[in-house]
Coordinates of C-alpha atoms in Angstrom, one line a residue:
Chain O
X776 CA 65.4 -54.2 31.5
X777 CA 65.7 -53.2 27.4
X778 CA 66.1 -56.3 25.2
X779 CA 69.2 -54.5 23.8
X780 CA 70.6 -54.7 27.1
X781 CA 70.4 -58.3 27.7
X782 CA 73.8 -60.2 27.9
X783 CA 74.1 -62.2 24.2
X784 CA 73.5 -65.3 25.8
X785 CA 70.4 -63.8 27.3
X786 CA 68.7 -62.4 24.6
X787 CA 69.4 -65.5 22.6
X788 CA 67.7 -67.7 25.5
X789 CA 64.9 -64.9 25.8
X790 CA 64.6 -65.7 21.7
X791 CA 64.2 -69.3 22.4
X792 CA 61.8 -69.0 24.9
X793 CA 57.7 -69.3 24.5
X794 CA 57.7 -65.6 25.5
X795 CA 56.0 -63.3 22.4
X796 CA 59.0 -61.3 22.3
X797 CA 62.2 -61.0 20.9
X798 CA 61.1 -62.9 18.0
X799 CA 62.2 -62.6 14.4
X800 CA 61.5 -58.9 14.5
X801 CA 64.3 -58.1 17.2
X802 CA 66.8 -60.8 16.1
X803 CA 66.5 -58.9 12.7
X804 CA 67.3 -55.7 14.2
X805 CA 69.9 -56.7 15.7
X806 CA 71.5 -59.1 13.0
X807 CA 71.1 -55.3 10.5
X808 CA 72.7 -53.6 13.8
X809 CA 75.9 -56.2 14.0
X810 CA 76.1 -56.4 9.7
X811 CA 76.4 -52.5 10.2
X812 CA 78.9 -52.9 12.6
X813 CA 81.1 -55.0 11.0
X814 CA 81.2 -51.9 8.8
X815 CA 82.2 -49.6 11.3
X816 CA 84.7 -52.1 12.1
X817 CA 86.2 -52.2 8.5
X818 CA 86.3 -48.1 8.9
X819 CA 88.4 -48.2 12.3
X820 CA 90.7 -51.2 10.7
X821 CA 91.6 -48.5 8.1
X822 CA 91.2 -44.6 9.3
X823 CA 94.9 -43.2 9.8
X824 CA 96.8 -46.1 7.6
X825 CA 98.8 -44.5 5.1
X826 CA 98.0 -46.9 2.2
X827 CA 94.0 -45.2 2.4
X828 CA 94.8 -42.1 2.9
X829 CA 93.4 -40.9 0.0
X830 CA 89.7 -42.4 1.3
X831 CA 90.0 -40.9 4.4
X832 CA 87.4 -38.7 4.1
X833 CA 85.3 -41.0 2.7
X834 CA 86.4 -43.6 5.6
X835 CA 85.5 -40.6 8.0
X836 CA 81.9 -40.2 6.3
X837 CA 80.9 -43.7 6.0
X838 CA 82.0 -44.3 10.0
X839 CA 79.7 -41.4 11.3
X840 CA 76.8 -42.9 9.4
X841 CA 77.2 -46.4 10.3
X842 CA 77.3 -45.6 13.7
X843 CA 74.2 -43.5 13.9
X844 CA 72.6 -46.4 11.8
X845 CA 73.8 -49.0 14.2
X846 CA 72.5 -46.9 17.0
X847 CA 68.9 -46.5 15.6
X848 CA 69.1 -50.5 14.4
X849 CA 69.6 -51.2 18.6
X850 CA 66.4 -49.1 19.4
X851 CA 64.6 -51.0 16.7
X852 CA 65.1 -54.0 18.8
X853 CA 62.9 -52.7 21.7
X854 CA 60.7 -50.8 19.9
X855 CA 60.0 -54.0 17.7
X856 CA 59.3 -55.2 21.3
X857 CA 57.0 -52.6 22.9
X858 CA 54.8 -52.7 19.2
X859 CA 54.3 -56.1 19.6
X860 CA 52.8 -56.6 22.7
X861 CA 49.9 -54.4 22.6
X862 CA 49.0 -56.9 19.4
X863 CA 49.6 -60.1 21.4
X864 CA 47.1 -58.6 24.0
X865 CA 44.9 -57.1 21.0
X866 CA 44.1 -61.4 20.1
X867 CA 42.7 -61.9 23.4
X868 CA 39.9 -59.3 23.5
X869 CA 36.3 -60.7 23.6
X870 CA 34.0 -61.2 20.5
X871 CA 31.0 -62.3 22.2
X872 CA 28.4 -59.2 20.9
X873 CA 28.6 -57.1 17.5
X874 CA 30.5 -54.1 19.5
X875 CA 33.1 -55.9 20.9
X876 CA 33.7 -57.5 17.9
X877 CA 34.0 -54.1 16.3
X878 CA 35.7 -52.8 18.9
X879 CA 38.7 -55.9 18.6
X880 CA 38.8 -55.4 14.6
X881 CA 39.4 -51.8 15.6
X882 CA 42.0 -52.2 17.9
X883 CA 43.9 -55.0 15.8
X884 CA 44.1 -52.9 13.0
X885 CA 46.2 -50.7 14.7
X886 CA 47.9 -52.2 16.3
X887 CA 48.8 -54.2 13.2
X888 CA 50.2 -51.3 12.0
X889 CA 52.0 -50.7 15.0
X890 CA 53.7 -54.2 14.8
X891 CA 54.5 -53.3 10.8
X892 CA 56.3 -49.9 11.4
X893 CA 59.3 -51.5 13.1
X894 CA 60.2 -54.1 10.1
X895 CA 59.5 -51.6 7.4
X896 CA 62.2 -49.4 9.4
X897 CA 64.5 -52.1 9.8
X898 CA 64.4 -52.7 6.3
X899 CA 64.6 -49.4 5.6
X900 CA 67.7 -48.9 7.5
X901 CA 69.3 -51.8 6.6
X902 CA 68.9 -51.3 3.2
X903 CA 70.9 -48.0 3.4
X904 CA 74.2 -49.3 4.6
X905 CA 74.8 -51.5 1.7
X906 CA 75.8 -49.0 -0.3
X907 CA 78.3 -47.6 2.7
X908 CA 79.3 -51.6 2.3
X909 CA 80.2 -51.5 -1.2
X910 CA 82.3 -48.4 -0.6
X911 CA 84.4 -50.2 1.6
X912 CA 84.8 -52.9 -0.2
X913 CA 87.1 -50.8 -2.2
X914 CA 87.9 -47.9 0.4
X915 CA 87.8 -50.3 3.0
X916 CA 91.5 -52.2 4.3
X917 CA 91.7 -55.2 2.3
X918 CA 92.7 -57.1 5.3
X919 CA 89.2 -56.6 6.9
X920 CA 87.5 -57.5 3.2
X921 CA 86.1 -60.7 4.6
X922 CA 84.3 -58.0 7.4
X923 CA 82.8 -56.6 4.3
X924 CA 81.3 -60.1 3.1
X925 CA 79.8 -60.8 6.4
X926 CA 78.6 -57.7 6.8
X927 CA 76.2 -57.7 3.9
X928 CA 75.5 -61.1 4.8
X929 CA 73.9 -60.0 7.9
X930 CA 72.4 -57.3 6.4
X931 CA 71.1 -59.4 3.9
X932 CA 69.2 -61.1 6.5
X933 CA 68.2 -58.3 8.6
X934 CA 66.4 -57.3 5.3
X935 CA 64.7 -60.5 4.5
X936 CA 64.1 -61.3 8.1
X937 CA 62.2 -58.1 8.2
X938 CA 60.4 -58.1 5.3
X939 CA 59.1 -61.5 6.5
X940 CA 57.6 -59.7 10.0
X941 CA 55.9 -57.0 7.6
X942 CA 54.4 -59.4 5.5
X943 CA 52.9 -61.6 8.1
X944 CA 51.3 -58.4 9.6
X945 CA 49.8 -56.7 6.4
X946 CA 48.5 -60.3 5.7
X947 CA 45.9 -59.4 8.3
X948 CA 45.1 -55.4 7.8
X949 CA 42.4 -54.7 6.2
X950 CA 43.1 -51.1 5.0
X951 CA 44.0 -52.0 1.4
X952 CA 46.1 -48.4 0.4
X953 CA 47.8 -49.1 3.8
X954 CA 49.3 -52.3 2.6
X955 CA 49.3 -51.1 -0.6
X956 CA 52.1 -48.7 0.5
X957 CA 54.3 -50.6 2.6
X958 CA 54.6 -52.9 -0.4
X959 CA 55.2 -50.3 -2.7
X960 CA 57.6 -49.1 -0.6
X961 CA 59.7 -51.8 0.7
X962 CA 59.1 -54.7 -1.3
X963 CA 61.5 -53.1 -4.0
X964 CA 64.3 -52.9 -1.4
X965 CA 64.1 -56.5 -0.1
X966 CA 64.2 -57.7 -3.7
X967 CA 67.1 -55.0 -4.7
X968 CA 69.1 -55.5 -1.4
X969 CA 68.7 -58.7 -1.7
X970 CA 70.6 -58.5 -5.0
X971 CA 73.0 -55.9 -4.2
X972 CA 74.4 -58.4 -0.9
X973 CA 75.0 -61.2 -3.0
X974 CA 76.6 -58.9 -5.2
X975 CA 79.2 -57.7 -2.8
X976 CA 79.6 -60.7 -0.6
X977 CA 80.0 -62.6 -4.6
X978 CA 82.7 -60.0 -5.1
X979 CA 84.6 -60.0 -1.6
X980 CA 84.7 -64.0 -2.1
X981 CA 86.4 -63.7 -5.6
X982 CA 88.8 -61.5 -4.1
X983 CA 89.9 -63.9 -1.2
X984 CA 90.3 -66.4 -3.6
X985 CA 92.8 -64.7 -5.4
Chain Q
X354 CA 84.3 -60.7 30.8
X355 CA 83.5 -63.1 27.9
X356 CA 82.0 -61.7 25.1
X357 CA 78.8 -63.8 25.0
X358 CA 78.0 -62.0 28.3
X359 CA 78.4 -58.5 27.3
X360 CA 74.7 -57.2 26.1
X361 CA 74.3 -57.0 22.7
X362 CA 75.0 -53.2 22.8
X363 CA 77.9 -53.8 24.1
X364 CA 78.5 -56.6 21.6
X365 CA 77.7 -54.5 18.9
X366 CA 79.7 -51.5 19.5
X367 CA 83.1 -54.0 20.4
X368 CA 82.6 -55.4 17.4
X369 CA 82.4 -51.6 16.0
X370 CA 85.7 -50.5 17.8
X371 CA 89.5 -50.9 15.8
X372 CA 89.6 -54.1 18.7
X373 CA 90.9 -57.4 16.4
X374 CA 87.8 -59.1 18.4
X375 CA 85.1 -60.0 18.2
X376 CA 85.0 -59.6 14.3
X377 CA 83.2 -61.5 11.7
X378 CA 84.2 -65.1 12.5
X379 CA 82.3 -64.0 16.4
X380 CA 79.0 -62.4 14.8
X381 CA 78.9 -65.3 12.6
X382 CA 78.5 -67.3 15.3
X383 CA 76.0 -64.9 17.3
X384 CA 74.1 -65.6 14.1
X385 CA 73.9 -69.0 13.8
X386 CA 72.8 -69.1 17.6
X387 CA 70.0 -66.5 17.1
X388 CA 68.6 -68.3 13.6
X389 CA 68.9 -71.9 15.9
X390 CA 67.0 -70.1 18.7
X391 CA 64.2 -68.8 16.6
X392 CA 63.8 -72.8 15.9
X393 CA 63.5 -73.5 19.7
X394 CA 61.1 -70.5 19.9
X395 CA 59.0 -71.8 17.1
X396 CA 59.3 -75.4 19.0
X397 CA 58.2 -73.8 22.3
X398 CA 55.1 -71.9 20.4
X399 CA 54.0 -75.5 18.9
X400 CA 55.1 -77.6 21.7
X401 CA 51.2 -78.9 23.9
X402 CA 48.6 -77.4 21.3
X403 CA 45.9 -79.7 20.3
X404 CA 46.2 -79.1 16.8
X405 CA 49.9 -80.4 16.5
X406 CA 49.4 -83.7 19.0
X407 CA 50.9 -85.4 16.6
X408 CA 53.9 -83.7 15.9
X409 CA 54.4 -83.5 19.7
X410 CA 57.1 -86.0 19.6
X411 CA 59.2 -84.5 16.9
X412 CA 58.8 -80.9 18.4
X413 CA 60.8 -82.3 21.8
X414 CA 63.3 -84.1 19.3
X415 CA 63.6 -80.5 17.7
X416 CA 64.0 -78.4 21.1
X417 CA 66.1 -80.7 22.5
X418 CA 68.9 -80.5 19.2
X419 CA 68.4 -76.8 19.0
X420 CA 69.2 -76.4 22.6
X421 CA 72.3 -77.7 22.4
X422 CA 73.5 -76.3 18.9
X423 CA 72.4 -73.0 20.2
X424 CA 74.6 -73.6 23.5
X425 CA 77.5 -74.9 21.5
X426 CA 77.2 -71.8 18.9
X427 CA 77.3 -69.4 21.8
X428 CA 80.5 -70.8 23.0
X429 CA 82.2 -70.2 19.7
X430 CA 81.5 -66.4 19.9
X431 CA 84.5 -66.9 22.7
X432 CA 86.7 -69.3 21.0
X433 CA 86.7 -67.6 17.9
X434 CA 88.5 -64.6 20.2
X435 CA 90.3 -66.8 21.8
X436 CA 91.5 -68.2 18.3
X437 CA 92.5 -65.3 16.9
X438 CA 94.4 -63.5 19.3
X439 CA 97.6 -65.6 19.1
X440 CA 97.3 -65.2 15.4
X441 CA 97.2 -61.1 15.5
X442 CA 100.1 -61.7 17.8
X443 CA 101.8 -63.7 15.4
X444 CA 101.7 -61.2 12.9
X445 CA 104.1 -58.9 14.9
X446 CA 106.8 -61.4 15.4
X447 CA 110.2 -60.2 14.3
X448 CA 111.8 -61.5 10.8
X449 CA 115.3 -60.0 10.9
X450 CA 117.3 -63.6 10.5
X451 CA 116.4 -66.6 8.9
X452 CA 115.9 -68.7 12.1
X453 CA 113.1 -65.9 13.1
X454 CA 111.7 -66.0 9.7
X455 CA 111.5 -69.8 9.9
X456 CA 110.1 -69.4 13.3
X457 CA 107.6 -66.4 12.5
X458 CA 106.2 -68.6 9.5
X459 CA 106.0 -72.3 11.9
X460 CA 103.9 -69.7 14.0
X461 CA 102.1 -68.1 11.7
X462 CA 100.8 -71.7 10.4
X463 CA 99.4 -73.0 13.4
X464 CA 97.3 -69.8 14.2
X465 CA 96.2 -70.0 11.0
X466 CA 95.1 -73.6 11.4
X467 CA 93.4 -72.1 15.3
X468 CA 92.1 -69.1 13.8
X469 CA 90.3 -72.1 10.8
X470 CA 88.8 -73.8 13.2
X471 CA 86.3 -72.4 14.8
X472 CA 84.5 -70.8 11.4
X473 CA 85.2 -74.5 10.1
X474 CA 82.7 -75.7 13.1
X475 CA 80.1 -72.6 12.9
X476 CA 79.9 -73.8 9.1
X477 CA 79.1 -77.1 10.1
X478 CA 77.0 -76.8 13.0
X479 CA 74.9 -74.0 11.3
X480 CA 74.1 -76.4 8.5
X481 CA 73.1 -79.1 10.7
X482 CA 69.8 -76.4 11.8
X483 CA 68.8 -75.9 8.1
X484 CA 67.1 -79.6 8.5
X485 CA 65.5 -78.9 11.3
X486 CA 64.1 -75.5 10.4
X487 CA 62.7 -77.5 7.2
X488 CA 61.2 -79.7 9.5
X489 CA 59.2 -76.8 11.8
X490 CA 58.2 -75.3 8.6
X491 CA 55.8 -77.9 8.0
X492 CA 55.8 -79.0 11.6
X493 CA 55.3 -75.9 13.4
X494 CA 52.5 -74.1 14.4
X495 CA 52.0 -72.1 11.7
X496 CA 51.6 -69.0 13.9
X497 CA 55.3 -68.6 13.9
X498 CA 55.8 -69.6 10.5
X499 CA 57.5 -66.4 9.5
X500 CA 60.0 -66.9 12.6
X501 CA 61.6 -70.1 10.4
X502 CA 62.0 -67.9 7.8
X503 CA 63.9 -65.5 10.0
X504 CA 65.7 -68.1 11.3
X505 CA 67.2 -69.5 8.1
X506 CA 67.7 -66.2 7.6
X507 CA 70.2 -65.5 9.9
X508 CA 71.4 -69.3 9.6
X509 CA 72.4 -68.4 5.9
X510 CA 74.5 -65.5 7.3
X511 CA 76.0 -67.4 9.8
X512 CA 77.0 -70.5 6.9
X513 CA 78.1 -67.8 4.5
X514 CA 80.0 -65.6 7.4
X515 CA 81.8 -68.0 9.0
X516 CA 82.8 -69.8 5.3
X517 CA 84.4 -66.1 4.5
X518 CA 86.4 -66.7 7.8
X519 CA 87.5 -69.8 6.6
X520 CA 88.4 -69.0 3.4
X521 CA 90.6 -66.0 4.9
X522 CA 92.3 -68.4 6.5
X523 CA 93.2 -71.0 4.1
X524 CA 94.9 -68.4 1.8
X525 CA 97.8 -68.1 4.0
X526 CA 98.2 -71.9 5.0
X527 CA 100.9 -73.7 3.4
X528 CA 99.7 -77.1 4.1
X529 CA 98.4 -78.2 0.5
X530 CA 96.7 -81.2 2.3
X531 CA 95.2 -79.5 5.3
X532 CA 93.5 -76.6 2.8
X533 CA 92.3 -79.2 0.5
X534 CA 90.5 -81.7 3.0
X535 CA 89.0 -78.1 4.8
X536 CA 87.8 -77.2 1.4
X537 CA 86.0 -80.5 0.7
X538 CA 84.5 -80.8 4.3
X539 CA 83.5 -77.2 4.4
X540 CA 82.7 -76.0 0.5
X541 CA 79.5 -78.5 -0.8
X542 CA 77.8 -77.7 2.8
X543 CA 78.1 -73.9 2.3
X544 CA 76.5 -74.2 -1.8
X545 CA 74.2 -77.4 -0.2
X546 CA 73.4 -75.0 3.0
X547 CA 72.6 -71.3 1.1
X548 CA 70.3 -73.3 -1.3
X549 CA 68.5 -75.5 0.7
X550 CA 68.0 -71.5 3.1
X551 CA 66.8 -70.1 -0.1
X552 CA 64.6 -72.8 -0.7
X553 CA 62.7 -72.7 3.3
X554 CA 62.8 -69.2 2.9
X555 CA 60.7 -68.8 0.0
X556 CA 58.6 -71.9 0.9
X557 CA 58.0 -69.7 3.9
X558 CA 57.1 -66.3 2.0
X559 CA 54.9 -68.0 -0.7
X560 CA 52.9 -69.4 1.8
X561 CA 52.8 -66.0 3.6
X562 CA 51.3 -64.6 0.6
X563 CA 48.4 -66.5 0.6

């Protein structure tokens, strides 16, 4: 059975267990997949109320993506899964002459990679809905603002709970433009998003203060 | 069906729909269980290997607690629902003569104060992991060192989403006393809790780095 499948109660057991997988990689996933959800939430809590019409449209567009980007943030949790094991299998191969220890650095290098192309995405992804976020926390129905705040909270941990899992892998590659990308590319994004979610959930507090 | 048994698709897209439930007080809680599990798993990765004999003790101390927070935060996913609906049914009660008004707003209060609740506990039982994933990050096996990080992760979305549910609430309760004392319980462990995250967190990525 897929991961994404499991009952809550399941995969968060599964989680606890000593088993290699979910780990931090699918509990990210699926804490972006929820944040981005909460979004979609915020949409359905306003579409058709005449006090937004004027955003509909932009209610309309926002919805659409947040579902497809809740969709792909599910997959991520079993793919995250499927990468991972190959690695965890990749540790046990023997080192006993030169060509098996060439043949193990080999393998591990790729299937580091593998392991490090699900977090980068789940940053990635997450990273993209904050702005749909910050839309609604002006387009969105002000009685589902707190929605808003714990959206970004969640996506504020899907994106540092994935940069974490990317780190810990290109901590071991050894192809230095490789890594050298990955953290040109996402590294930004963690430390922006990161931002950008305290920014928003700092600004839907405020609000329910008022 | 409870809502802690449907799979996390399932979850996930419910929490999507224009349903009232579950909404952010529910994932906040989902959260907080999935940040306390990646403690247990972190516990269960540690727990017999040689090189942390001597942590062995405080590892079973560790997995024990988290056991039972995560447990307890699971349950909440369902009381939170179960919390809120008499509140959005509150909402619609008529207000055409005084003794309805009076009525509607004696209603309205004590939903408010059931709807406080269970955000007040996710809060509070949330922050009580933060210690414990301080502990595994110099306690655990250092293989799943990132996983802590993930964890407080999703622990600080869980402290920070369910303190938004709270706050929600309070706006709309007349009870000057109530509000207040909810305030002072609640408030220091929310700053105390999203530092002290922070703080694991980037204990966590520094040495990550290295």
């Amino acid at each position: 059975m897929k991961y994404a499948e499991k009952s809550c109660v399941e995969f968060t057991d599964a989680t606890f267990s000593n088993a290699p997988v979910p780990g931090g990689g699918g509990v990210s996933a699926l804490a972006g997949a929820l944040g981005t959800a909460l979004g979609g939430m915020v949409c359905n809590l306003t579409t058709g109320k005449k006090k937004y019409a004027q955003y509909e449209e932009d209610i309309q567009r926002i919805m659409k993506e947040a579902n497809e980007i809740k969709d792909s943030l599910i997959t991520m949790i079993d793919q995250d899964a499927e990468n991972f094991l190959p690695l965890s299998k990749a540790y046990g191969l023997p080192t006993s002459t030169d060509e098996e220890k060439a043949h193990k650095a080999k393998v591990m290098e790729e299937c580091l990679k593998g392991a490090c192309s699900v977090p980068v995405d789940i940053v990635k992804t997450s990273y993209k809905v904050i702005a749909l976020m910050e839309e609604l926390a002006v387009k969105g129905s002000s009685l589902a603002l707190s929605d808003v705040g714990v959206g970004v909270a969640l996506l504020r941990s899907a994106i540092t709970g994935g940069w974490l899992n990317v780190v810990i892998n290109i901590n071991s590659i050894k192809d230095a433009e490789y890594v050298a990308n990955v953290r040109k590319e996402v590294e930004p994004l963690v430390t922006e998003g990161m931002a950008k979610c305290d920014e928003i959930y700092m600004k839907v507090w405020k609000t329910l203060q008022k």
